[in-house]
mmCIF file of C-alpha atoms in Angstrom:
data_model
loop_
_atom_site.group_PDB
_atom_site.id
_atom_site.type_symbol
_atom_site.label_atom_id
_atom_site.label_comp_id
_atom_site.label_asym_id
_atom_site.label_seq_id
_atom_site.Cartn_x
_atom_site.Cartn_y
_atom_site.Cartn_z
ATOM 1 C CA MET Z 29 42.327 25.322 6.810
ATOM 2 C CA VAL Z 30 41.262 25.304 10.341
ATOM 3 C CA SER Z 31 37.694 25.476 9.778
ATOM 4 C CA SER Z 32 37.896 22.764 7.000
ATOM 5 C CA ASN Z 33 39.199 20.146 9.781
ATOM 6 C CA ILE Z 34 36.910 21.050 12.328
ATOM 7 C CA THR Z 35 34.128 20.506 9.971
ATOM 8 C CA GLU Z 36 35.907 17.169 8.908
ATOM 9 C CA ALA Z 37 36.684 16.308 12.027
ATOM 10 C CA PRO Z 38 32.956 15.254 13.300
ATOM 11 C CA VAL Z 39 32.733 13.451 9.939
ATOM 12 C CA CYS Z 40 35.520 11.387 10.266
ATOM 13 C CA LEU Z 41 34.581 10.714 13.574
ATOM 14 C CA ASN Z 42 30.936 9.478 13.120
ATOM 15 C CA TRP Z 43 32.455 7.100 10.275
ATOM 16 C CA CYS Z 44 35.007 5.714 12.422
ATOM 17 C CA ALA Z 45 32.442 5.277 15.090
ATOM 18 C CA ASN Z 46 29.953 3.779 12.532
ATOM 19 C CA SER Z 47 32.551 1.343 10.787
ATOM 20 C CA SER Z 48 33.495 0.117 14.947
ATOM 21 C CA ASN Z 49 29.802 -0.543 15.197
ATOM 22 C CA MET Z 50 29.075 -2.285 11.914
ATOM 23 C CA THR Z 51 32.370 -4.269 13.083
ATOM 24 C CA TYR Z 52 31.325 -4.934 16.373
ATOM 25 C CA THR Z 53 27.639 -6.211 14.796
ATOM 26 C CA LYS Z 54 29.328 -8.474 12.262
ATOM 27 C CA ILE Z 55 31.034 -10.176 15.475
ATOM 28 C CA GLU Z 56 27.948 -10.322 17.359
ATOM 29 C CA LEU Z 57 26.217 -11.999 14.542
ATOM 30 C CA SER Z 58 28.646 -14.372 14.133
ATOM 31 C CA VAL Z 59 28.883 -15.627 17.756
ATOM 32 C CA ILE Z 60 25.141 -15.673 17.652
ATOM 33 C CA ILE Z 61 25.349 -17.878 14.261
ATOM 34 C CA SER Z 62 27.759 -20.097 15.833
ATOM 35 C CA ILE Z 63 26.003 -20.582 19.391
ATOM 36 C CA PHE Z 64 22.713 -21.316 17.532
ATOM 37 C CA SER Z 65 24.302 -23.814 15.348
ATOM 38 C CA MET Z 66 26.289 -25.554 18.008
ATOM 39 C CA THR Z 67 23.830 -25.763 20.490
ATOM 40 C CA VAL Z 68 20.937 -26.986 17.635
ATOM 41 C CA GLY Z 69 24.300 -29.462 16.382
ATOM 42 C CA ILE Z 70 24.837 -31.115 20.044
ATOM 43 C CA VAL Z 71 21.020 -31.223 21.041
ATOM 44 C CA SER Z 72 20.045 -33.095 17.537
ATOM 45 C CA ASN Z 73 22.901 -35.452 17.371
ATOM 46 C CA SER Z 74 22.170 -36.328 21.159
ATOM 47 C CA LEU Z 75 18.448 -37.008 20.341
ATOM 48 C CA ALA Z 76 19.318 -38.939 16.968
ATOM 49 C CA LEU Z 77 22.437 -40.988 19.139
ATOM 50 C CA ALA Z 78 19.748 -41.970 21.591
ATOM 51 C CA ILE Z 79 17.099 -43.505 18.801
ATOM 52 C CA LEU Z 80 19.895 -45.258 16.884
ATOM 53 C CA VAL Z 81 21.484 -46.980 20.249
ATOM 54 C CA LYS Z 82 18.076 -48.049 21.279
ATOM 55 C CA ALA Z 83 17.499 -49.033 17.584
ATOM 56 C CA TYR Z 84 21.096 -51.093 17.552
ATOM 57 C CA ARG Z 85 20.080 -52.820 20.790
ATOM 58 C CA HIS Z 86 16.070 -53.841 19.689
ATOM 59 C CA PHE Z 87 16.770 -55.168 16.370
ATOM 60 C CA LYS Z 88 18.880 -58.348 15.443
ATOM 61 C CA LEU Z 89 18.706 -57.952 12.168
ATOM 62 C CA LYS Z 90 22.103 -58.521 10.724
ATOM 63 C CA SER Z 91 22.325 -55.815 8.130
ATOM 64 C CA LYS Z 92 20.209 -53.500 10.104
ATOM 65 C CA ALA Z 93 22.625 -53.811 12.942
ATOM 66 C CA SER Z 94 25.684 -53.260 10.512
ATOM 67 C CA PHE Z 95 23.696 -50.117 8.975
ATOM 68 C CA LEU Z 96 22.668 -48.760 12.376
ATOM 69 C CA LEU Z 97 26.583 -49.310 13.575
ATOM 70 C CA PHE Z 98 27.859 -46.784 11.120
ATOM 71 C CA ALA Z 99 24.934 -44.605 11.356
ATOM 72 C CA SER Z 100 25.837 -44.645 15.309
ATOM 73 C CA GLY Z 101 29.573 -43.680 14.354
ATOM 74 C CA LEU Z 102 28.278 -41.157 11.980
ATOM 75 C CA VAL Z 103 26.210 -39.010 14.639
ATOM 76 C CA ILE Z 104 29.372 -39.391 17.200
ATOM 77 C CA THR Z 105 31.537 -37.716 15.277
ATOM 78 C CA ASP Z 106 29.338 -35.030 14.269
ATOM 79 C CA PHE Z 107 28.584 -34.936 17.633
ATOM 80 C CA LEU Z 108 31.980 -34.469 18.820
ATOM 81 C CA GLY Z 109 32.382 -32.182 15.790
ATOM 82 C CA HIS Z 110 30.005 -29.530 16.847
ATOM 83 C CA LEU Z 111 31.439 -30.154 20.519
ATOM 84 C CA ILE Z 112 34.850 -29.447 19.773
ATOM 85 C CA ASN Z 113 34.984 -27.246 16.947
ATOM 86 C CA GLY Z 114 32.213 -25.055 18.472
ATOM 87 C CA SER Z 115 33.867 -24.512 21.649
ATOM 88 C CA ILE Z 116 37.327 -23.690 20.218
ATOM 89 C CA VAL Z 117 35.117 -21.216 18.188
ATOM 90 C CA MET Z 118 33.465 -19.848 20.940
ATOM 91 C CA LEU Z 119 37.236 -19.228 22.579
ATOM 92 C CA VAL Z 120 38.348 -17.461 19.270
ATOM 93 C CA TYR Z 121 35.687 -15.153 19.603
ATOM 94 C CA SER Z 122 35.605 -14.236 23.355
ATOM 95 C CA LEU Z 123 39.342 -13.807 22.902
ATOM 96 C CA HIS Z 124 38.508 -10.968 20.070
ATOM 97 C CA LYS Z 125 40.612 -13.482 17.675
ATOM 98 C CA ASP Z 126 43.776 -12.085 18.531
ATOM 99 C CA TRP Z 127 45.674 -15.031 17.515
ATOM 100 C CA ASP Z 128 49.332 -13.758 17.953
ATOM 101 C CA THR Z 129 48.389 -12.846 21.539
ATOM 102 C CA PHE Z 130 47.218 -16.346 22.595
ATOM 103 C CA ASP Z 131 48.457 -18.429 20.534
ATOM 104 C CA PRO Z 132 51.938 -17.531 19.336
ATOM 105 C CA GLN Z 133 53.136 -21.125 18.993
ATOM 106 C CA LYS Z 134 50.444 -22.006 16.460
ATOM 107 C CA ILE Z 135 49.324 -24.991 19.015
ATOM 108 C CA LEU Z 136 45.783 -24.122 19.166
ATOM 109 C CA CYS Z 137 45.482 -23.231 15.425
ATOM 110 C CA GLY Z 138 47.113 -26.744 14.405
ATOM 111 C CA PHE Z 139 44.597 -28.377 16.561
ATOM 112 C CA PHE Z 140 41.600 -26.382 15.598
ATOM 113 C CA GLY Z 141 42.864 -27.475 11.798
ATOM 114 C CA ALA Z 142 43.279 -30.981 12.473
ATOM 115 C CA CYS Z 143 39.674 -31.101 14.111
ATOM 116 C CA MET Z 144 38.367 -29.456 11.037
ATOM 117 C CA VAL Z 145 40.046 -31.782 8.514
ATOM 118 C CA PHE Z 146 38.865 -34.988 10.691
ATOM 119 C CA PHE Z 147 35.175 -33.858 11.614
ATOM 120 C CA GLY Z 148 34.812 -33.033 8.192
ATOM 121 C CA LEU Z 149 36.460 -35.843 6.278
ATOM 122 C CA SER Z 150 35.051 -38.413 8.777
ATOM 123 C CA PRO Z 151 31.243 -37.913 7.565
ATOM 124 C CA LEU Z 152 32.082 -38.024 4.025
ATOM 125 C CA LEU Z 153 34.051 -41.329 4.343
ATOM 126 C CA LEU Z 154 31.125 -43.005 6.653
ATOM 127 C CA GLY Z 155 28.321 -42.127 4.174
ATOM 128 C CA SER Z 156 30.396 -43.828 1.677
ATOM 129 C CA VAL Z 157 31.288 -46.831 3.211
ATOM 130 C CA MET Z 158 27.520 -47.116 4.554
ATOM 131 C CA ALA Z 159 26.269 -46.268 0.784
ATOM 132 C CA VAL Z 160 28.679 -49.308 -0.367
ATOM 133 C CA GLU Z 161 27.704 -51.747 2.791
ATOM 134 C CA ARG Z 162 24.012 -51.534 1.971
ATOM 135 C CA CYS Z 163 25.310 -52.164 -2.172
ATOM 136 C CA ILE Z 164 26.785 -55.317 -1.276
ATOM 137 C CA GLY Z 165 23.649 -55.704 1.046
ATOM 138 C CA VAL Z 166 21.108 -56.278 -1.495
ATOM 139 C CA THR Z 167 23.176 -56.787 -4.631
ATOM 140 C CA ASN Z 168 24.878 -60.168 -2.967
ATOM 141 C CA PRO Z 169 22.955 -60.744 0.194
ATOM 142 C CA ILE Z 170 24.764 -64.345 0.777
ATOM 143 C CA PHE Z 171 27.931 -62.942 0.584
ATOM 144 C CA HIS Z 172 27.189 -59.832 3.090
ATOM 145 C CA SER Z 173 25.697 -62.782 5.574
ATOM 146 C CA THR Z 174 28.919 -64.920 5.598
ATOM 147 C CA LYS Z 175 31.959 -62.730 4.809
ATOM 148 C CA LEU Z 176 30.925 -59.345 6.408
ATOM 149 C CA THR Z 177 30.434 -60.044 10.233
ATOM 150 C CA SER Z 178 29.591 -57.451 13.169
ATOM 151 C CA ARG Z 179 33.012 -57.825 14.108
ATOM 152 C CA HIS Z 180 34.397 -56.476 10.475
ATOM 153 C CA MET Z 181 32.124 -54.136 10.723
ATOM 154 C CA LYS Z 182 33.586 -52.816 13.714
ATOM 155 C CA LYS Z 183 36.805 -52.837 12.193
ATOM 156 C CA LEU Z 184 36.158 -51.098 9.074
ATOM 157 C CA LEU Z 185 34.571 -48.337 11.275
ATOM 158 C CA ALA Z 186 37.793 -48.027 12.991
ATOM 159 C CA LEU Z 187 39.901 -48.465 9.941
ATOM 160 C CA VAL Z 188 37.700 -45.142 8.609
ATOM 161 C CA TRP Z 189 38.500 -42.940 11.817
ATOM 162 C CA LEU Z 190 41.830 -43.700 11.492
ATOM 163 C CA PHE Z 191 42.646 -42.873 7.947
ATOM 164 C CA ALA Z 192 40.710 -39.486 8.357
ATOM 165 C CA ILE Z 193 42.961 -38.850 11.667
ATOM 166 C CA PHE Z 194 46.142 -39.597 9.778
ATOM 167 C CA ILE Z 195 45.267 -37.056 6.848
ATOM 168 C CA ALA Z 196 44.055 -34.942 9.315
ATOM 169 C CA VAL Z 197 47.540 -35.021 11.288
ATOM 170 C CA LEU Z 198 49.659 -35.456 7.697
ATOM 171 C CA PRO Z 199 50.463 -31.791 7.548
ATOM 172 C CA ILE Z 200 51.744 -31.664 10.711
ATOM 173 C CA MET Z 201 53.962 -34.392 10.282
ATOM 174 C CA ALA Z 202 55.246 -32.983 7.067
ATOM 175 C CA LYS Z 203 55.560 -29.888 9.001
ATOM 176 C CA ARG Z 204 53.320 -27.806 7.171
ATOM 177 C CA PRO Z 205 51.307 -26.642 9.977
ATOM 178 C CA TYR Z 206 47.311 -25.148 9.553
ATOM 179 C CA GLU Z 207 47.396 -21.493 9.299
ATOM 180 C CA VAL Z 208 44.572 -18.988 10.552
ATOM 181 C CA GLN Z 209 42.193 -18.005 7.652
ATOM 182 C CA GLU Z 210 41.653 -14.242 6.239
ATOM 183 C CA SER Z 211 38.237 -14.312 8.770
ATOM 184 C CA LYS Z 212 40.675 -15.533 11.410
ATOM 185 C CA SER Z 213 37.956 -17.263 13.022
ATOM 186 C CA TRP Z 214 39.177 -20.924 12.103
ATOM 187 C CA CYS Z 215 42.231 -22.670 10.753
ATOM 188 C CA PHE Z 216 42.606 -24.735 8.162
ATOM 189 C CA PHE Z 217 45.229 -25.532 5.018
ATOM 190 C CA LYS Z 218 47.044 -22.947 3.361
ATOM 191 C CA ILE Z 219 44.963 -21.940 0.235
ATOM 192 C CA LYS Z 220 46.545 -18.273 -0.536
ATOM 193 C CA ASN Z 221 50.422 -17.574 -1.086
ATOM 194 C CA LYS Z 222 51.443 -21.384 -1.949
ATOM 195 C CA ARG Z 223 54.990 -22.046 -1.585
ATOM 196 C CA ASP Z 224 55.341 -25.202 -3.428
ATOM 197 C CA TRP Z 225 53.698 -28.507 -4.359
ATOM 198 C CA VAL Z 226 53.457 -29.851 -0.765
ATOM 199 C CA ASP Z 227 51.105 -26.737 0.200
ATOM 200 C CA VAL Z 228 49.198 -28.070 -2.983
ATOM 201 C CA PHE Z 229 49.068 -31.336 -2.120
ATOM 202 C CA PHE Z 230 47.357 -31.212 1.197
ATOM 203 C CA PRO Z 231 44.222 -29.271 0.203
ATOM 204 C CA LEU Z 232 43.673 -31.282 -3.065
ATOM 205 C CA LEU Z 233 44.016 -34.346 -1.041
ATOM 206 C CA PHE Z 234 41.356 -33.274 1.260
ATOM 207 C CA SER Z 235 39.077 -32.156 -1.448
ATOM 208 C CA THR Z 236 39.692 -35.179 -4.000
ATOM 209 C CA LEU Z 237 38.597 -37.420 -1.064
ATOM 210 C CA GLY Z 238 35.417 -35.650 -0.404
ATOM 211 C CA LEU Z 239 34.284 -35.591 -3.492
ATOM 212 C CA VAL Z 240 35.575 -39.388 -4.560
ATOM 213 C CA SER Z 241 33.193 -40.237 -1.144
ATOM 214 C CA LEU Z 242 30.317 -38.342 -2.883
ATOM 215 C CA PHE Z 243 30.481 -39.834 -6.019
ATOM 216 C CA ILE Z 244 31.019 -43.413 -4.398
ATOM 217 C CA SER Z 245 28.105 -42.503 -2.177
ATOM 218 C CA ILE Z 246 25.699 -41.533 -5.195
ATOM 219 C CA LEU Z 247 26.733 -44.455 -7.669
ATOM 220 C CA CYS Z 248 26.033 -47.119 -4.652
ATOM 221 C CA ASN Z 249 22.500 -45.638 -3.372
ATOM 222 C CA THR Z 250 21.342 -45.683 -7.400
ATOM 223 C CA VAL Z 251 22.783 -49.199 -7.770
ATOM 224 C CA THR Z 252 20.783 -50.251 -4.713
ATOM 225 C CA GLY Z 253 17.772 -48.075 -5.334
ATOM 226 C CA VAL Z 254 17.532 -49.470 -8.754
ATOM 227 C CA THR Z 255 18.093 -53.333 -7.515
ATOM 228 C CA LEU Z 256 15.173 -52.964 -4.976
ATOM 229 C CA ILE Z 257 12.950 -51.501 -7.543
ATOM 230 C CA ARG Z 258 13.460 -53.784 -10.032
ATOM 231 C CA SER Z 259 12.862 -56.627 -7.518
ATOM 232 C CA LYS Z 260 9.816 -55.440 -5.883
ATOM 233 C CA MET Z 261 8.435 -54.990 -9.452
ATOM 234 C CA ARG Z 262 9.605 -58.708 -10.933
ATOM 235 C CA SER Z 263 7.640 -60.512 -8.153
ATOM 236 C CA GLU Z 264 5.228 -60.052 -5.516
ATOM 237 C CA LYS Z 265 6.803 -62.324 -2.908
ATOM 238 C CA HIS Z 266 10.128 -60.234 -3.477
ATOM 239 C CA ARG Z 267 8.509 -57.732 -1.037
ATOM 240 C CA GLN Z 268 8.641 -59.981 1.757
ATOM 241 C CA GLY Z 269 11.272 -58.560 4.400
ATOM 242 C CA ARG Z 270 12.228 -55.429 2.260
ATOM 243 C CA SER Z 271 10.603 -52.610 4.620
ATOM 244 C CA HIS Z 272 13.478 -52.084 6.428
ATOM 245 C CA HIS Z 273 15.446 -51.712 3.432
ATOM 246 C CA PHE Z 274 13.606 -49.260 1.557
ATOM 247 C CA GLU Z 275 14.012 -47.437 5.290
ATOM 248 C CA MET Z 276 17.473 -47.538 4.791
ATOM 249 C CA ILE Z 277 17.376 -46.537 1.392
ATOM 250 C CA CYS Z 278 15.678 -43.196 2.380
ATOM 251 C CA GLN Z 279 17.964 -42.490 4.980
ATOM 252 C CA LEU Z 280 20.930 -42.925 2.649
ATOM 253 C CA LEU Z 281 19.550 -40.781 -0.268
ATOM 254 C CA ALA Z 282 18.623 -38.336 2.352
ATOM 255 C CA ILE Z 283 22.310 -38.328 3.464
ATOM 256 C CA MET Z 284 23.684 -38.187 0.332
ATOM 257 C CA LEU Z 285 21.678 -35.327 -0.582
ATOM 258 C CA VAL Z 286 22.393 -33.252 2.397
ATOM 259 C CA SER Z 287 25.929 -34.175 1.862
ATOM 260 C CA CYS Z 288 26.115 -32.628 -1.515
ATOM 261 C CA ILE Z 289 24.253 -29.582 -1.021
ATOM 262 C CA CYS Z 290 26.434 -28.744 2.411
ATOM 263 C CA TRP Z 291 29.726 -30.157 1.479
ATOM 264 C CA GLY Z 292 29.654 -29.984 -2.447
ATOM 265 C CA PRO Z 293 30.465 -25.860 -2.747
ATOM 266 C CA PHE Z 294 32.950 -26.200 -0.019
ATOM 267 C CA LEU Z 295 35.539 -28.974 -1.671
ATOM 268 C CA VAL Z 296 34.744 -27.657 -5.064
ATOM 269 C CA ILE Z 297 36.009 -23.833 -3.304
ATOM 270 C CA VAL Z 298 39.261 -26.002 -1.742
ATOM 271 C CA LYS Z 299 40.155 -27.828 -4.594
ATOM 272 C CA ILE Z 300 39.904 -24.788 -6.834
ATOM 273 C CA GLY Z 301 42.097 -22.891 -4.419
ATOM 274 C CA SER Z 302 44.347 -25.709 -3.976
ATOM 275 C CA THR Z 303 45.166 -25.285 -7.551
ATOM 276 C CA ASP Z 304 44.484 -21.571 -8.404
ATOM 277 C CA SER Z 305 48.158 -19.475 -8.604
ATOM 278 C CA GLN Z 306 46.220 -16.247 -8.410
ATOM 279 C CA ASN Z 307 44.875 -16.596 -5.019
ATOM 280 C CA ASN Z 308 40.942 -15.326 -6.669
ATOM 281 C CA VAL Z 309 39.205 -17.401 -3.721
ATOM 282 C CA SER Z 310 37.682 -14.509 -1.488
ATOM 283 C CA CYS Z 311 37.159 -14.779 2.237
ATOM 284 C CA GLU Z 312 33.360 -13.673 2.231
ATOM 285 C CA ARG Z 313 32.590 -16.773 -0.025
ATOM 286 C CA MET Z 314 34.864 -19.550 1.833
ATOM 287 C CA LEU Z 315 33.604 -18.632 4.933
ATOM 288 C CA LEU Z 316 30.174 -18.903 3.657
ATOM 289 C CA ALA Z 317 31.428 -22.516 2.218
ATOM 290 C CA VAL Z 318 32.756 -23.654 5.563
ATOM 291 C CA ARG Z 319 29.056 -22.512 7.351
ATOM 292 C CA MET Z 320 27.006 -24.179 4.833
ATOM 293 C CA ALA Z 321 29.250 -27.572 5.525
ATOM 294 C CA THR Z 322 28.767 -27.272 9.573
ATOM 295 C CA TRP Z 323 25.077 -27.653 8.614
ATOM 296 C CA ASN Z 324 25.674 -31.087 7.192
ATOM 297 C CA GLN Z 325 26.354 -32.069 11.042
ATOM 298 C CA ILE Z 326 23.037 -30.162 11.806
ATOM 299 C CA LEU Z 327 20.981 -31.990 9.506
ATOM 300 C CA ASP Z 328 22.487 -35.357 9.591
ATOM 301 C CA PRO Z 329 20.667 -36.817 12.664
ATOM 302 C CA TRP Z 330 17.355 -35.341 11.901
ATOM 303 C CA VAL Z 331 17.275 -38.037 8.659
ATOM 304 C CA TYR Z 332 17.447 -40.454 11.328
ATOM 305 C CA ILE Z 333 14.892 -38.875 13.797
ATOM 306 C CA LEU Z 334 12.470 -38.281 10.975
ATOM 307 C CA LEU Z 335 12.910 -40.637 8.196
ATOM 308 C CA ARG Z 336 12.212 -43.992 10.799
ATOM 309 C CA LYS Z 337 9.791 -47.012 9.781
ATOM 310 C CA ALA Z 338 7.116 -45.207 12.050
ATOM 311 C CA VAL Z 339 7.374 -42.073 10.685
ATOM 312 C CA LEU Z 340 7.483 -42.762 7.273
ATOM 313 C CA LYS Z 341 4.487 -45.708 7.990
ATOM 314 C CA LYS Z 342 2.205 -42.766 8.876
ATOM 315 C CA LEU Z 343 3.411 -40.512 6.251
ATOM 316 C CA PHE Z 344 2.520 -43.302 3.603
ATOM 317 C CA ILE Z 345 -1.013 -43.627 5.362
ATOM 318 C CA ILE Z 346 -1.431 -39.851 5.179
ATOM 319 C CA THR Z 347 -0.678 -39.992 1.413
ATOM 320 C CA ARG Z 348 -2.620 -42.938 0.702
ATOM 321 C CA ARG Z 349 -5.592 -41.458 2.731
ATOM 322 C CA CYS Z 350 -5.145 -38.026 0.615
ATOM 323 C CA CYS Z 351 -4.396 -39.820 -2.843
ATOM 324 C CA GLY Z 352 -6.888 -42.821 -2.818
ATOM 325 C CA TYR Z 353 -5.989 -46.272 -2.474
ATOM 326 C CA LYS Z 354 -6.760 -46.925 -6.029
ATOM 327 C CA ILE Z 355 -4.372 -44.100 -7.016
ATOM 328 C CA LEU Z 356 -1.421 -45.118 -4.637
ATOM 329 C CA ASN Z 357 -1.035 -48.813 -3.579
ATOM 330 C CA LEU Z 358 1.225 -48.903 -1.071
ATOM 331 C CA TYR Z 359 3.516 -51.656 0.327
ATOM 332 C CA LYS Z 360 1.807 -53.190 4.091
ATOM 333 C CA TRP Z 361 3.950 -52.370 7.075
ATOM 334 C CA ASN Z 362 3.326 -55.768 9.043
ATOM 335 C CA CYS Z 363 5.103 -58.146 10.844
ATOM 336 C CA SER Z 364 4.320 -61.082 8.844
ATOM 337 C CA SER Z 365 6.957 -60.629 6.248
ATOM 338 C CA MET Z 366 9.706 -60.304 8.937
ATOM 339 C CA LYS Z 367 8.679 -63.621 10.606
ATOM 340 C CA CYS Z 368 8.884 -65.173 7.778
ATOM 341 C CA SER Z 369 12.491 -64.040 6.945
ATOM 342 C CA MET Z 370 13.335 -64.936 10.350
ATOM 343 C CA ARG Z 371 12.161 -68.350 9.631
ATOM 344 C CA MET Z 372 14.318 -68.313 6.372
ATOM 345 C CA THR Z 373 17.536 -67.032 8.062
ATOM 346 C CA SER Z 374 17.313 -69.844 10.628
ATOM 347 C CA MET Z 375 16.916 -72.359 8.132
ATOM 348 C CA SER Z 376 19.288 -70.687 5.957
ATOM 349 C CA SER Z 377 22.252 -70.586 8.877
ATOM 350 C CA GLN Z 378 22.010 -74.706 8.594
ATOM 351 C CA PRO Z 379 23.498 -75.417 5.504
ATOM 352 C CA GLY Z 380 21.872 -78.468 3.344
ATOM 353 C CA LEU Z 381 18.356 -77.843 4.748
ATOM 354 C CA VAL Z 382 17.018 -75.548 2.353
ATOM 355 C CA PRO Z 383 18.313 -74.647 -1.405
ATOM 356 C CA GLU Z 384 20.246 -71.474 -1.797
ATOM 357 C CA SER Z 385 17.884 -70.773 -4.537
ATOM 358 C CA SER Z 386 15.167 -70.934 -2.412
ATOM 359 C CA ILE Z 387 16.460 -68.661 -0.003
ATOM 360 C CA ARG Z 388 17.430 -65.976 -2.576
ATOM 361 C CA SER Z 389 13.882 -66.323 -3.562
ATOM 362 C CA VAL Z 390 12.260 -65.720 -0.137
ATOM 363 C CA MET Z 391 14.757 -63.758 1.351
ATOM 364 C CA PRO Z 392 17.426 -61.721 -1.115
ATOM 365 C CA ASP Z 393 18.719 -60.146 1.781
ATOM 366 C CA THR Z 394 21.476 -60.557 4.460
ATOM 367 C CA VAL Z 395 20.713 -62.900 7.737
ATOM 368 C CA ILE Z 396 18.029 -61.780 10.060
ATOM 369 C CA SER Z 397 18.198 -63.605 13.772
ATOM 370 C CA GLY Z 398 16.470 -62.526 16.746
ATOM 371 C CA THR Z 399 13.003 -61.030 17.342
ATOM 372 C CA VAL Z 400 11.791 -58.080 15.646
ATOM 373 C CA PRO Z 401 8.417 -56.237 17.190
ATOM 374 C CA CYS Z 402 5.827 -55.225 14.995
ATOM 375 C CA THR Z 403 5.806 -50.873 14.887
#
């Protein structure tokens, strides 16, 4: 018995040492991933925000300005999400995820959970609002130019943020605070061991709002894209003043695709976990879905960095040279169509000078004012 214990002791110690090393390796890897995603997200959103702010001041297109306003709000939300949530994650890892020691009152966990909900729900809501705004601007330009003013767009942006804040603080108001998840690296709604219907309601509300926002984005972007393609194929003159529309549609489609890929799995898992009474959602699957969702805030700014008119124009020129002009006859990106649209806008702003039918035939989109340089 003594020799057996002596023989097994080094094996046990080696196994414990190996398991400890594996645990520290996983923690170090998680910290490296968090630092990398936080740094890339902050840099990317800062660059995209600078581009959008410059474009918002530069362009005086009403439809473009409204789109850039929401896009800037989306990038600001992503930037703050990376900065705040990333800082809390770094703090949690630096304190060895011992929540009972550094957060016995669950104050930091409540704030962390509310930030997770707010910075997760806001981009989804903003993406759907941007899709609806573009759909109205393309399908009903007269209503968009007369009713949806810049002041209304700013109020709508503020309402979206306030609604997301309300959803985030709703569990705290109902005295159902956020809880530390199994990985002990983040806080969220109570997914497992639910007590009553209230614990089911909050994650179900969050996932339902997110999935509905994705569905609205898909529907409105499909309608907008089909409308633009049909108007372009119907008549040559409908191509005037449409370059900025196709730029925005490309950006919206990219945002929608990124949101579906990054947020879709997490929203589905949360919805299943909120309705599953047997608690079959694993910790690894949930953590992987959360990390996929954080990449949405990293990829969103690159949509505005890469899918700009100047970049798309160069890509079109390269593609035309590779495929040949006869095979691929692309739209000419010039300033003449923009100047024509500007002239029609100034005439349309004065009722009685130009019939509404002629305005629709030449400029079927929202009001354009100011000067637009050739890019």
